[in-house]
Amino acid sequence: MVENFQIKIVPSKILKQKCEPVKKEDFGKALDAKMSGMLKIMLSNNGVGLAGPQVGDPRRIIVAHASDVDINYLKMVNPRVIERSETMVSTEEGCLSVPGYFIKVPRADTLKVEYNTPMGEVWQATFEGLAAIVIQHELDHLDGITLLDKSSRLKRTRYLQKRAKLNKKISRAIKKMSNI
């Protein structure tokens, strides 16, 4: 079964929902295939991470590029933070669900996470630097938090107004083209 994923853009309601854990009976090849599809859409959009709600799946699933150097991709199911460093780093982040928006976000420099593989195995891993930042960003998505929630009300409002104007222009253009 090949899914046709479409990245959800703010203000899509699913991006504000807290995700549900994947149930024991849902682990297996179908979940693994779905997450492989998520990796493909992430890579085709030049992303470094993607969470379930960003493709319309309300479950606690994440795919990510795990290393600053190696080509190593992660599929994380029901991830939970076990430990995080007190050392914080603040880097500019973007998001496939908030196109054209960038903001500096303080994050823990090191993160230890326990998660399941799509087949149900339990793993633990420690992430540092960019990988730790990416994982924390995706974990936010699982809790219904987007980059807009990390910014000031003024910046958030301006972005959403700009986005609404753009959406209206796109809708008018599509309507105009369909009348041709």
PDB file of C-alpha atoms in Angstrom:
ATOM      1  CA  MET A   1       0.000   0.000   0.000  1.00  0.00           C
ATOM      2  CA  VAL A   2       1.559   3.276  -1.132  1.00  0.00           C
ATOM      3  CA  GLU A   3       0.242   6.400   0.555  1.00  0.00           C
ATOM      4  CA  ASN A   4       0.044   9.758  -1.119  1.00  0.00           C
ATOM      5  CA  PHE A   5       1.290  12.060   1.626  1.00  0.00           C
ATOM      6  CA  GLN A   6       0.559  15.750   1.675  1.00  0.00           C
ATOM      7  CA  ILE A   7       2.329  17.929   4.221  1.00  0.00           C
ATOM      8  CA  LYS A   8      -0.124  19.710   6.495  1.00  0.00           C
ATOM      9  CA  ILE A   9       0.416  23.466   6.750  1.00  0.00           C
ATOM     10  CA  VAL A  10      -0.601  25.765   9.631  1.00  0.00           C
ATOM     11  CA  PRO A  11      -3.322  26.440  10.611  1.00  0.00           C
ATOM     12  CA  SER A  12      -4.307  22.778   9.989  1.00  0.00           C
ATOM     13  CA  LYS A  13      -6.091  21.514  13.125  1.00  0.00           C
ATOM     14  CA  ILE A  14      -4.140  18.246  13.287  1.00  0.00           C
ATOM     15  CA  LEU A  15      -0.934  20.205  13.946  1.00  0.00           C
ATOM     16  CA  LYS A  16      -2.424  21.467  17.231  1.00  0.00           C
ATOM     17  CA  GLN A  17      -3.499  18.042  18.528  1.00  0.00           C
ATOM     18  CA  LYS A  18      -1.585  15.967  21.041  1.00  0.00           C
ATOM     19  CA  CYS A  19      -0.829  12.663  19.315  1.00  0.00           C
ATOM     20  CA  GLU A  20      -1.942   9.244  20.527  1.00  0.00           C
ATOM     21  CA  PRO A  21       0.549   6.412  21.129  1.00  0.00           C
ATOM     22  CA  VAL A  22       0.797   3.696  18.489  1.00  0.00           C
ATOM     23  CA  LYS A  23      -1.047   0.607  19.740  1.00  0.00           C
ATOM     24  CA  LYS A  24       0.717  -2.737  20.108  1.00  0.00           C
ATOM     25  CA  GLU A  25      -1.353  -4.302  17.307  1.00  0.00           C
ATOM     26  CA  ASP A  26      -0.337  -1.527  14.877  1.00  0.00           C
ATOM     27  CA  PHE A  27       3.379  -2.356  14.911  1.00  0.00           C
ATOM     28  CA  GLY A  28       4.696  -4.230  11.886  1.00  0.00           C
ATOM     29  CA  LYS A  29       5.347  -4.021   8.171  1.00  0.00           C
ATOM     30  CA  ALA A  30       2.476  -1.625   7.392  1.00  0.00           C
ATOM     31  CA  LEU A  31       3.740   0.914   9.934  1.00  0.00           C
ATOM     32  CA  ASP A  32       7.300   0.477   8.658  1.00  0.00           C
ATOM     33  CA  ALA A  33       6.121   1.084   5.066  1.00  0.00           C
ATOM     34  CA  LYS A  34       4.178   4.182   6.121  1.00  0.00           C
ATOM     35  CA  MET A  35       7.261   5.576   7.861  1.00  0.00           C
ATOM     36  CA  SER A  36       9.414   4.808   4.804  1.00  0.00           C
ATOM     37  CA  GLY A  37       6.929   6.894   2.814  1.00  0.00           C
ATOM     38  CA  MET A  38       7.300   9.676   5.367  1.00  0.00           C
ATOM     39  CA  LEU A  39      11.082   9.558   4.912  1.00  0.00           C
ATOM     40  CA  LYS A  40      10.647   9.906   1.148  1.00  0.00           C
ATOM     41  CA  ILE A  41       8.377  12.944   1.475  1.00  0.00           C
ATOM     42  CA  MET A  42      10.745  14.465   4.060  1.00  0.00           C
ATOM     43  CA  LEU A  43      13.748  14.048   1.763  1.00  0.00           C
ATOM     44  CA  SER A  44      11.898  15.246  -1.344  1.00  0.00           C
ATOM     45  CA  ASN A  45      11.091  18.470   0.542  1.00  0.00           C
ATOM     46  CA  ASN A  46      14.671  18.894   1.837  1.00  0.00           C
ATOM     47  CA  GLY A  47      13.554  18.276   5.409  1.00  0.00           C
ATOM     48  CA  VAL A  48      15.547  16.740   8.248  1.00  0.00           C
ATOM     49  CA  GLY A  49      12.578  15.518  10.274  1.00  0.00           C
ATOM     50  CA  LEU A  50       8.871  14.821   9.940  1.00  0.00           C
ATOM     51  CA  ALA A  51       6.233  13.872  12.518  1.00  0.00           C
ATOM     52  CA  GLY A  52       2.970  11.984  12.071  1.00  0.00           C
ATOM     53  CA  PRO A  53       0.633  14.974  12.330  1.00  0.00           C
ATOM     54  CA  GLN A  54       2.540  16.745   9.550  1.00  0.00           C
ATOM     55  CA  VAL A  55       1.234  14.092   7.139  1.00  0.00           C
ATOM     56  CA  GLY A  56      -2.196  13.747   8.748  1.00  0.00           C
ATOM     57  CA  ASP A  57      -1.404  10.826  11.074  1.00  0.00           C
ATOM     58  CA  PRO A  58      -2.395  11.579  14.698  1.00  0.00           C
ATOM     59  CA  ARG A  59      -0.038   8.962  16.166  1.00  0.00           C
ATOM     60  CA  ARG A  60       3.319   9.412  17.922  1.00  0.00           C
ATOM     61  CA  ILE A  61       5.631   8.645  14.988  1.00  0.00           C
ATOM     62  CA  ILE A  62       8.726  10.511  13.813  1.00  0.00           C
ATOM     63  CA  VAL A  63      11.208  10.101  10.991  1.00  0.00           C
ATOM     64  CA  ALA A  64      14.465  12.046  11.024  1.00  0.00           C
ATOM     65  CA  HIS A  65      17.957  12.393   9.702  1.00  0.00           C
ATOM     66  CA  ALA A  66      19.917  11.250  12.739  1.00  0.00           C
ATOM     67  CA  SER A  67      23.460  12.369  12.090  1.00  0.00           C
ATOM     68  CA  ASP A  68      25.330  15.489  11.070  1.00  0.00           C
ATOM     69  CA  VAL A  69      27.714  13.404   8.966  1.00  0.00           C
ATOM     70  CA  ASP A  70      26.487   9.899   8.144  1.00  0.00           C
ATOM     71  CA  ILE A  71      23.462   9.165   6.025  1.00  0.00           C
ATOM     72  CA  ASN A  72      21.477   7.606   8.830  1.00  0.00           C
ATOM     73  CA  TYR A  73      17.702   7.813   9.052  1.00  0.00           C
ATOM     74  CA  LEU A  74      15.549   7.134  12.085  1.00  0.00           C
ATOM     75  CA  LYS A  75      12.044   5.775  12.431  1.00  0.00           C
ATOM     76  CA  MET A  76      10.823   6.439  15.973  1.00  0.00           C
ATOM     77  CA  VAL A  77       7.521   5.210  17.380  1.00  0.00           C
ATOM     78  CA  ASN A  78       6.176   6.393  20.752  1.00  0.00           C
ATOM     79  CA  PRO A  79       9.403   8.275  21.575  1.00  0.00           C
ATOM     80  CA  ARG A  80       9.928   9.628  25.062  1.00  0.00           C
ATOM     81  CA  VAL A  81      12.755  11.683  26.515  1.00  0.00           C
ATOM     82  CA  ILE A  82      14.654   9.901  29.277  1.00  0.00           C
ATOM     83  CA  GLU A  83      17.257  12.561  29.850  1.00  0.00           C
ATOM     84  CA  ARG A  84      18.210  15.972  28.488  1.00  0.00           C
ATOM     85  CA  SER A  85      21.282  18.085  29.091  1.00  0.00           C
ATOM     86  CA  GLU A  86      21.106  21.344  30.996  1.00  0.00           C
ATOM     87  CA  THR A  87      23.322  22.873  28.307  1.00  0.00           C
ATOM     88  CA  MET A  88      21.117  24.744  25.869  1.00  0.00           C
ATOM     89  CA  VAL A  89      21.774  25.831  22.294  1.00  0.00           C
ATOM     90  CA  SER A  90      19.728  28.318  20.326  1.00  0.00           C
ATOM     91  CA  THR A  91      19.642  27.858  16.573  1.00  0.00           C
ATOM     92  CA  GLU A  92      17.388  29.105  13.821  1.00  0.00           C
ATOM     93  CA  GLU A  93      14.768  26.524  12.876  1.00  0.00           C
ATOM     94  CA  GLY A  94      12.378  26.176   9.983  1.00  0.00           C
ATOM     95  CA  CYS A  95       9.518  23.746   9.463  1.00  0.00           C
ATOM     96  CA  LEU A  96       7.839  22.075   6.498  1.00  0.00           C
ATOM     97  CA  SER A  97       4.457  22.838   8.108  1.00  0.00           C
ATOM     98  CA  VAL A  98       5.281  26.529   8.587  1.00  0.00           C
ATOM     99  CA  PRO A  99       6.804  27.414   5.196  1.00  0.00           C
ATOM    100  CA  GLY A 100       8.988  30.499   5.000  1.00  0.00           C
ATOM    101  CA  TYR A 101       9.098  31.002   8.774  1.00  0.00           C
ATOM    102  CA  PHE A 102      12.339  30.842  10.752  1.00  0.00           C
ATOM    103  CA  ILE A 103      12.944  31.490  14.427  1.00  0.00           C
ATOM    104  CA  LYS A 104      15.671  30.846  17.000  1.00  0.00           C
ATOM    105  CA  VAL A 105      14.567  28.226  19.510  1.00  0.00           C
ATOM    106  CA  PRO A 106      16.500  27.209  22.652  1.00  0.00           C
ATOM    107  CA  ARG A 107      16.916  23.416  22.880  1.00  0.00           C
ATOM    108  CA  ALA A 108      18.894  20.952  24.986  1.00  0.00           C
ATOM    109  CA  ASP A 109      22.258  20.183  23.371  1.00  0.00           C
ATOM    110  CA  THR A 110      22.054  16.468  24.234  1.00  0.00           C
ATOM    111  CA  LEU A 111      19.014  14.236  24.457  1.00  0.00           C
ATOM    112  CA  LYS A 112      18.516  10.591  25.446  1.00  0.00           C
ATOM    113  CA  VAL A 113      15.371   9.034  23.996  1.00  0.00           C
ATOM    114  CA  GLU A 114      13.655   5.667  24.371  1.00  0.00           C
ATOM    115  CA  TYR A 115      11.468   4.624  21.447  1.00  0.00           C
ATOM    116  CA  ASN A 116      10.113   1.667  19.527  1.00  0.00           C
ATOM    117  CA  THR A 117      11.026   0.719  15.995  1.00  0.00           C
ATOM    118  CA  PRO A 118       8.065   0.250  13.615  1.00  0.00           C
ATOM    119  CA  MET A 119       8.416  -3.493  14.258  1.00  0.00           C
ATOM    120  CA  GLY A 120       8.025  -2.951  18.024  1.00  0.00           C
ATOM    121  CA  GLU A 121      11.598  -3.330  19.272  1.00  0.00           C
ATOM    122  CA  VAL A 122      12.558  -1.008  22.158  1.00  0.00           C
ATOM    123  CA  TRP A 123      15.648   1.133  21.564  1.00  0.00           C
ATOM    124  CA  GLN A 124      17.485   3.884  23.386  1.00  0.00           C
ATOM    125  CA  ALA A 125      19.701   6.458  21.728  1.00  0.00           C
ATOM    126  CA  THR A 126      21.568   9.602  22.683  1.00  0.00           C
ATOM    127  CA  PHE A 127      21.521  12.507  20.240  1.00  0.00           C
ATOM    128  CA  GLU A 128      23.772  15.549  20.184  1.00  0.00           C
ATOM    129  CA  GLY A 129      23.927  18.793  18.236  1.00  0.00           C
ATOM    130  CA  LEU A 130      21.738  19.021  15.134  1.00  0.00           C
ATOM    131  CA  ALA A 131      20.248  15.551  15.646  1.00  0.00           C
ATOM    132  CA  ALA A 132      19.141  16.506  19.194  1.00  0.00           C
ATOM    133  CA  ILE A 133      17.576  19.724  17.885  1.00  0.00           C
ATOM    134  CA  VAL A 134      15.705  17.891  15.116  1.00  0.00           C
ATOM    135  CA  ILE A 135      14.344  15.246  17.507  1.00  0.00           C
ATOM    136  CA  GLN A 136      13.134  17.911  19.966  1.00  0.00           C
ATOM    137  CA  HIS A 137      11.452  19.844  17.137  1.00  0.00           C
ATOM    138  CA  GLU A 138       9.611  16.689  16.013  1.00  0.00           C
ATOM    139  CA  LEU A 139       8.669  15.800  19.607  1.00  0.00           C
ATOM    140  CA  ASP A 140       7.028  19.234  19.835  1.00  0.00           C
ATOM    141  CA  HIS A 141       4.846  18.291  16.849  1.00  0.00           C
ATOM    142  CA  LEU A 142       3.682  15.163  18.709  1.00  0.00           C
ATOM    143  CA  ASP A 143       2.490  17.435  21.520  1.00  0.00           C
ATOM    144  CA  GLY A 144       0.669  19.846  19.186  1.00  0.00           C
ATOM    145  CA  ILE A 145       3.372  22.525  19.296  1.00  0.00           C
ATOM    146  CA  THR A 146       4.614  24.310  16.168  1.00  0.00           C
ATOM    147  CA  LEU A 147       7.272  26.964  15.639  1.00  0.00           C
ATOM    148  CA  LEU A 148       4.528  29.585  15.775  1.00  0.00           C
ATOM    149  CA  ASP A 149       3.904  28.620  19.409  1.00  0.00           C
ATOM    150  CA  LYS A 150       7.548  29.411  20.158  1.00  0.00           C
ATOM    151  CA  SER A 151       7.321  32.966  18.791  1.00  0.00           C
ATOM    152  CA  SER A 152       5.751  36.216  19.949  1.00  0.00           C
ATOM    153  CA  ARG A 153       2.052  36.831  19.385  1.00  0.00           C
ATOM    154  CA  LEU A 154       2.882  39.660  16.969  1.00  0.00           C
ATOM    155  CA  LYS A 155       5.179  37.509  14.773  1.00  0.00           C
ATOM    156  CA  ARG A 156       2.670  34.656  14.828  1.00  0.00           C
ATOM    157  CA  THR A 157      -0.238  36.937  13.846  1.00  0.00           C
ATOM    158  CA  ARG A 158       1.751  38.566  11.039  1.00  0.00           C
ATOM    159  CA  TYR A 159       2.749  35.183   9.633  1.00  0.00           C
ATOM    160  CA  LEU A 160      -0.802  33.819   9.746  1.00  0.00           C
ATOM    161  CA  GLN A 161      -2.179  36.952   8.063  1.00  0.00           C
ATOM    162  CA  LYS A 162       0.448  36.702   5.321  1.00  0.00           C
ATOM    163  CA  ARG A 163      -0.338  32.998   4.892  1.00  0.00           C
ATOM    164  CA  ALA A 164      -4.098  33.680   4.645  1.00  0.00           C
ATOM    165  CA  LYS A 165      -3.501  36.295   1.916  1.00  0.00           C
ATOM    166  CA  LEU A 166      -1.309  33.853   0.001  1.00  0.00           C
ATOM    167  CA  ASN A 167      -3.935  31.100   0.298  1.00  0.00           C
ATOM    168  CA  LYS A 168      -6.607  33.466  -1.097  1.00  0.00           C
ATOM    169  CA  LYS A 169      -4.369  34.349  -4.068  1.00  0.00           C
ATOM    170  CA  ILE A 170      -3.733  30.674  -4.757  1.00  0.00           C
ATOM    171  CA  SER A 171      -7.465  29.867  -4.539  1.00  0.00           C
ATOM    172  CA  ARG A 172      -8.323  32.689  -6.952  1.00  0.00           C
ATOM    173  CA  ALA A 173      -5.627  31.543  -9.399  1.00  0.00           C
ATOM    174  CA  ILE A 174      -6.892  27.953  -9.297  1.00  0.00           C
ATOM    175  CA  LYS A 175     -10.487  29.111  -9.793  1.00  0.00           C
ATOM    176  CA  LYS A 176      -9.413  31.332 -12.693  1.00  0.00           C
ATOM    177  CA  MET A 177      -7.510  28.451 -14.327  1.00  0.00           C
ATOM    178  CA  SER A 178     -10.473  26.085 -13.982  1.00  0.00           C
ATOM    179  CA  ASN A 179     -12.679  28.609 -15.824  1.00  0.00           C
ATOM    180  CA  ILE A 180     -10.371  28.586 -18.861  1.00  0.00           C
TER     181      ILE A 180
END
